[in-house]
Short mmCIF file of C-alpha atoms in Angstrom, two decimals:
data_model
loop_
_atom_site.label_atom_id
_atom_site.label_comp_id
_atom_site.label_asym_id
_atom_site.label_seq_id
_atom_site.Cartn_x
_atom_site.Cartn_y
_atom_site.Cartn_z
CA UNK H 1 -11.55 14.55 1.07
CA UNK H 2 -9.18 14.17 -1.43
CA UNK H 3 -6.27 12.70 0.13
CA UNK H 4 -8.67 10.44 1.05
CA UNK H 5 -10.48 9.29 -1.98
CA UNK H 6 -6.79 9.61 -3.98
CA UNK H 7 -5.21 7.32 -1.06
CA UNK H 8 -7.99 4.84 -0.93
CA UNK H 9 -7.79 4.25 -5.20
CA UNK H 10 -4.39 4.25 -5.53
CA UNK H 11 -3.64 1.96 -3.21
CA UNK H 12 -6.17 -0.72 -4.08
CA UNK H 13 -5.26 -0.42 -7.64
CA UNK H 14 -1.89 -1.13 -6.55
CA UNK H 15 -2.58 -3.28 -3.78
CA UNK H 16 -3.82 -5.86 -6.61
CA UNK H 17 -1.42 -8.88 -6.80
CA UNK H 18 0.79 -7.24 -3.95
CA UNK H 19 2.59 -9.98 -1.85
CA UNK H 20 0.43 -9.25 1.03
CA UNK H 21 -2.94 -10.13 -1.70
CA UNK H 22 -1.36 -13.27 -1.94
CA UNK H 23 -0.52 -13.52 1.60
CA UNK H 24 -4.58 -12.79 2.21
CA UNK H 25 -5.24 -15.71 -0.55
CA UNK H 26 -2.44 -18.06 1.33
CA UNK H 27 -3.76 -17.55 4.85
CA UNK H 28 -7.57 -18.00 4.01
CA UNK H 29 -6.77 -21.06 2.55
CA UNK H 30 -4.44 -21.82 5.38
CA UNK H 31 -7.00 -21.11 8.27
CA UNK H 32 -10.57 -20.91 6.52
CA UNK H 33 -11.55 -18.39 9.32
CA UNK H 34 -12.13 -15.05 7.28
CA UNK H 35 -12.83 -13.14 10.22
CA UNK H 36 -9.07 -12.71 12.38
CA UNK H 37 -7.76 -12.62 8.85
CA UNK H 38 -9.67 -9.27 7.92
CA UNK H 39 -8.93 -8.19 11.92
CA UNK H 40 -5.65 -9.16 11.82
CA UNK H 41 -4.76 -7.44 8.06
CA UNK H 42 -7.22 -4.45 9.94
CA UNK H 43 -4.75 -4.31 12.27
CA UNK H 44 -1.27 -4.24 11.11
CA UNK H 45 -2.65 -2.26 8.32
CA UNK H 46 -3.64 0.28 10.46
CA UNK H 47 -0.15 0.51 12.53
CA UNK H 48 2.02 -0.08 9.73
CA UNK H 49 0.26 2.85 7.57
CA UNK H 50 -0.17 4.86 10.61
CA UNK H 51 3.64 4.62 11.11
CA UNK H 52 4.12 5.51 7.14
CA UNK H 53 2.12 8.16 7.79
CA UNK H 54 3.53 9.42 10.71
CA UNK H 55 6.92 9.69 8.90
CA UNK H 56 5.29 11.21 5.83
CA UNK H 57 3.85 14.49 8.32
CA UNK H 58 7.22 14.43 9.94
CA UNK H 59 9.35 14.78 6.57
CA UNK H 60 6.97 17.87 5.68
CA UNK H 61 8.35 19.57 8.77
CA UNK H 62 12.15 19.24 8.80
CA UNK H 63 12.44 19.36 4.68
CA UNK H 64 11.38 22.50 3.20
CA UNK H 65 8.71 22.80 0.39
CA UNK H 66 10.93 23.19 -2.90
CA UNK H 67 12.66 20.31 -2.06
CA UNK H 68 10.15 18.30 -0.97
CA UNK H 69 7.82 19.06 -4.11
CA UNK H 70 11.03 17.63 -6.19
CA UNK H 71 11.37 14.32 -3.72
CA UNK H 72 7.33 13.67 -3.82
CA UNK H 73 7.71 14.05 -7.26
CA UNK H 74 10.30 11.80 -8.22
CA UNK H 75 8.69 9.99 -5.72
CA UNK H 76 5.74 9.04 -7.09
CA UNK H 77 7.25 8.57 -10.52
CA UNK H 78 9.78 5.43 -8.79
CA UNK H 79 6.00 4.19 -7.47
CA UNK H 80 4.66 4.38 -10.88
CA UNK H 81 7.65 1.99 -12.15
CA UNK H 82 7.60 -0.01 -9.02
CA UNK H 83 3.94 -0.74 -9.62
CA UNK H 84 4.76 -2.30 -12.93
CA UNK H 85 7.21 -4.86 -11.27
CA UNK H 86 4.85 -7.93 -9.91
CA UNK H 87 5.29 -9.17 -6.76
CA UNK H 88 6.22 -12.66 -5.53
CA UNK H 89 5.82 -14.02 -1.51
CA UNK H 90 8.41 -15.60 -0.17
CA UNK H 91 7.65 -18.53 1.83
CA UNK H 92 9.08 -17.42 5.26
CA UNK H 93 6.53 -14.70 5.30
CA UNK H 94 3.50 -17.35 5.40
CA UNK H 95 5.74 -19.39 8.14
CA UNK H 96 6.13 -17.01 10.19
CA UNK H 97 4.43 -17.03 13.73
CA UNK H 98 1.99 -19.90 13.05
CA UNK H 99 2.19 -20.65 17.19
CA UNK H 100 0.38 -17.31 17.79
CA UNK H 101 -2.94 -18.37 16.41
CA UNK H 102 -4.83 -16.94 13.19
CA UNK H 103 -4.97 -13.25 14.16
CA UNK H 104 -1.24 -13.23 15.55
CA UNK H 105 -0.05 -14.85 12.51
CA UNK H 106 -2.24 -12.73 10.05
CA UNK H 107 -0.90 -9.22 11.95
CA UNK H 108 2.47 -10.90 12.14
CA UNK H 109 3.00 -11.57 8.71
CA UNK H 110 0.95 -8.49 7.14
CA UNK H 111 3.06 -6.19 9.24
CA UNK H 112 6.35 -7.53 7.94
CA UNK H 113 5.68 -7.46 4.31
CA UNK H 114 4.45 -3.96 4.35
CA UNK H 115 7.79 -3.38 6.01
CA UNK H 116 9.21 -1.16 2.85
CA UNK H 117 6.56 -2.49 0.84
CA UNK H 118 5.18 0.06 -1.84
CA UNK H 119 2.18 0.64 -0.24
CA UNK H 120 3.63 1.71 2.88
CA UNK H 121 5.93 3.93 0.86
CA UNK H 122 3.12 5.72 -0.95
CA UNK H 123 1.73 6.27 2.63
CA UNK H 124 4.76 8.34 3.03
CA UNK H 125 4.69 10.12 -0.02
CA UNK H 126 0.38 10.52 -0.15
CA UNK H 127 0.99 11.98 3.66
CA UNK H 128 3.30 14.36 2.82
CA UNK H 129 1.83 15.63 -0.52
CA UNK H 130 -1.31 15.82 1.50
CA UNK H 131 -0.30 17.62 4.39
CA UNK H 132 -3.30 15.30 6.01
CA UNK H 133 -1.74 12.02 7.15
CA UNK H 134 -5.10 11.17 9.42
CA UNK H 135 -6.90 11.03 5.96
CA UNK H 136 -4.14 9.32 4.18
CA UNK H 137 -4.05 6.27 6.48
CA UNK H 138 -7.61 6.02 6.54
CA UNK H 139 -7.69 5.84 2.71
CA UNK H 140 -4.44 3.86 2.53
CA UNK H 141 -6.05 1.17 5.11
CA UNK H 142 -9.13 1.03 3.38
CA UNK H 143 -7.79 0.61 -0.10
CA UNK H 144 -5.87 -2.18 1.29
CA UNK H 145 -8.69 -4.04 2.66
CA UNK H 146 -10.76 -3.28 -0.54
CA UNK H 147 -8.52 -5.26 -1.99
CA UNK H 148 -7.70 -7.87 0.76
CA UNK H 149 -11.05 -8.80 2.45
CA UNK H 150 -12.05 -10.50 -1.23
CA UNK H 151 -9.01 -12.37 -1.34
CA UNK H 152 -10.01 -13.73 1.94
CA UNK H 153 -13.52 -14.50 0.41
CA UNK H 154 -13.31 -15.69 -2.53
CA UNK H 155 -9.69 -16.79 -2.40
CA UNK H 156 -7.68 -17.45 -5.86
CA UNK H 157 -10.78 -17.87 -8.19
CA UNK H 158 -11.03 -13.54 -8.30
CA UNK H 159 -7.71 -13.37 -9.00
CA UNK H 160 -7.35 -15.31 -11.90
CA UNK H 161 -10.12 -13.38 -13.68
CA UNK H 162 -8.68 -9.73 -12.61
CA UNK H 163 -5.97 -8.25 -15.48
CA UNK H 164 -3.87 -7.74 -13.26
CA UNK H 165 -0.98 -5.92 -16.13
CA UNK H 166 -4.62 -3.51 -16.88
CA UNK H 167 -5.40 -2.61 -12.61
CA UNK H 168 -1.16 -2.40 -12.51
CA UNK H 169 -1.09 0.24 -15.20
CA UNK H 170 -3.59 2.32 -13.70
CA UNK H 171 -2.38 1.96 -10.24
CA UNK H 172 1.32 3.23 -12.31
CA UNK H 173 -0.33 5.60 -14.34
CA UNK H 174 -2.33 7.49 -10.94
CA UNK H 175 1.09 7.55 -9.71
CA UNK H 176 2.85 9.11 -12.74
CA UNK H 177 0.52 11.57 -13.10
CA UNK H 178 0.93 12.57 -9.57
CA UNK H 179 4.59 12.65 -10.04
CA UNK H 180 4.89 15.04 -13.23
CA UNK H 181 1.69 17.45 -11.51
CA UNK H 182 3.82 17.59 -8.30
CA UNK H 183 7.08 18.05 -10.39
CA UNK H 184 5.44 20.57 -12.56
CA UNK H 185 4.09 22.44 -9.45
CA UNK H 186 8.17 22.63 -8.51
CA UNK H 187 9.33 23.46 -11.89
CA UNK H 188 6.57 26.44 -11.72
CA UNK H 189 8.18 27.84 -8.37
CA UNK H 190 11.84 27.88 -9.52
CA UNK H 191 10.56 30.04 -12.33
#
């Protein structure tokens, strides 16, 4: 249960004032029809992480466990930087696939900018520091749509009142914390 609960917080602490939040904010206002939204974020949520997550049991088979206690480590100490940095959208990614109706374009564009987005790299890591990538994309997914469905609600209102530098420093700080406990745990076996 704790891959779970770990992959669910982190991720919707750092979800907050991701591109793909603002993409949720963009396409509500867009389409006004919260329901594909939510499917569609459902979705490619669900096949992006499950791809992350995928690769993320797969690295924990090929690369053995000293040096994959250093990678996760360092790992999660890059996220905890990377979570600092805020995001921006770029407008192709709310143009793209408007012909294939709200749903289409909501899975379209969600599964693009998770394409190598952080949250889809912490999949990775959370799956392979886990050992339990089933549990890891269910908490990944749902810490993404704990912090997407309200976006789709109640739009850019929310996110003007969220401090977004305090929920980014937390999101960082879950992630450092990770990183030095999983480096310590290799530093420990070297010994």
């Amino acid at each position: 249960m704790e891959s779970l609960f770990v992959s669910t917080g982190v991720v919707a602490l750092a979800e907050i004032g991701d591109k793909t939040q603002l993409l949720a904010f963009i396409l509500a206002a867009r389409f006004k029809k919260p329901v594909p939204i939510i499917l569609g974020i459902l979705t490619a949520t669900l096949i992006n992480h499950g791809l992350a997550g995928a690769l993320g049991a797969w690295i924990t088979s090929v690369v053995s466990p000293d040096i994959m206690r250093w990678a996760l480590g360092l790992s999660f100490l890059a996220m905890a930087f990377w979570t600092l940095i805020p995001d921006k959208i770029e407008d192709e990614e709310t143009q793209v696939a408007q012909r294939l109706g709200i749903f289409g374009a909501t899975f379209v564009t969600f599964f693009l900018a998770e394409m190598g987005d952080k949250t889809q790299l912490a999949t990775v890591a959370l799956a392979a520091h886990f050992a339990a990538p089933i549990t890891v994309i269910a908490g990944t997914t749902l810490g993404m749509l704990i912090a997407d469905v309200p976006a789709v609600f109640v739009g850019n209102k929310f996110a003007a009142k969220i401090p977004m530098k305090l929920v980014h420093g937390i999101a960082a700080a879950i992630f450092a914390a990770m990183g030095l406990a999983t480096l310590f745990q290799a530093d420990k076996l070297l010994q």
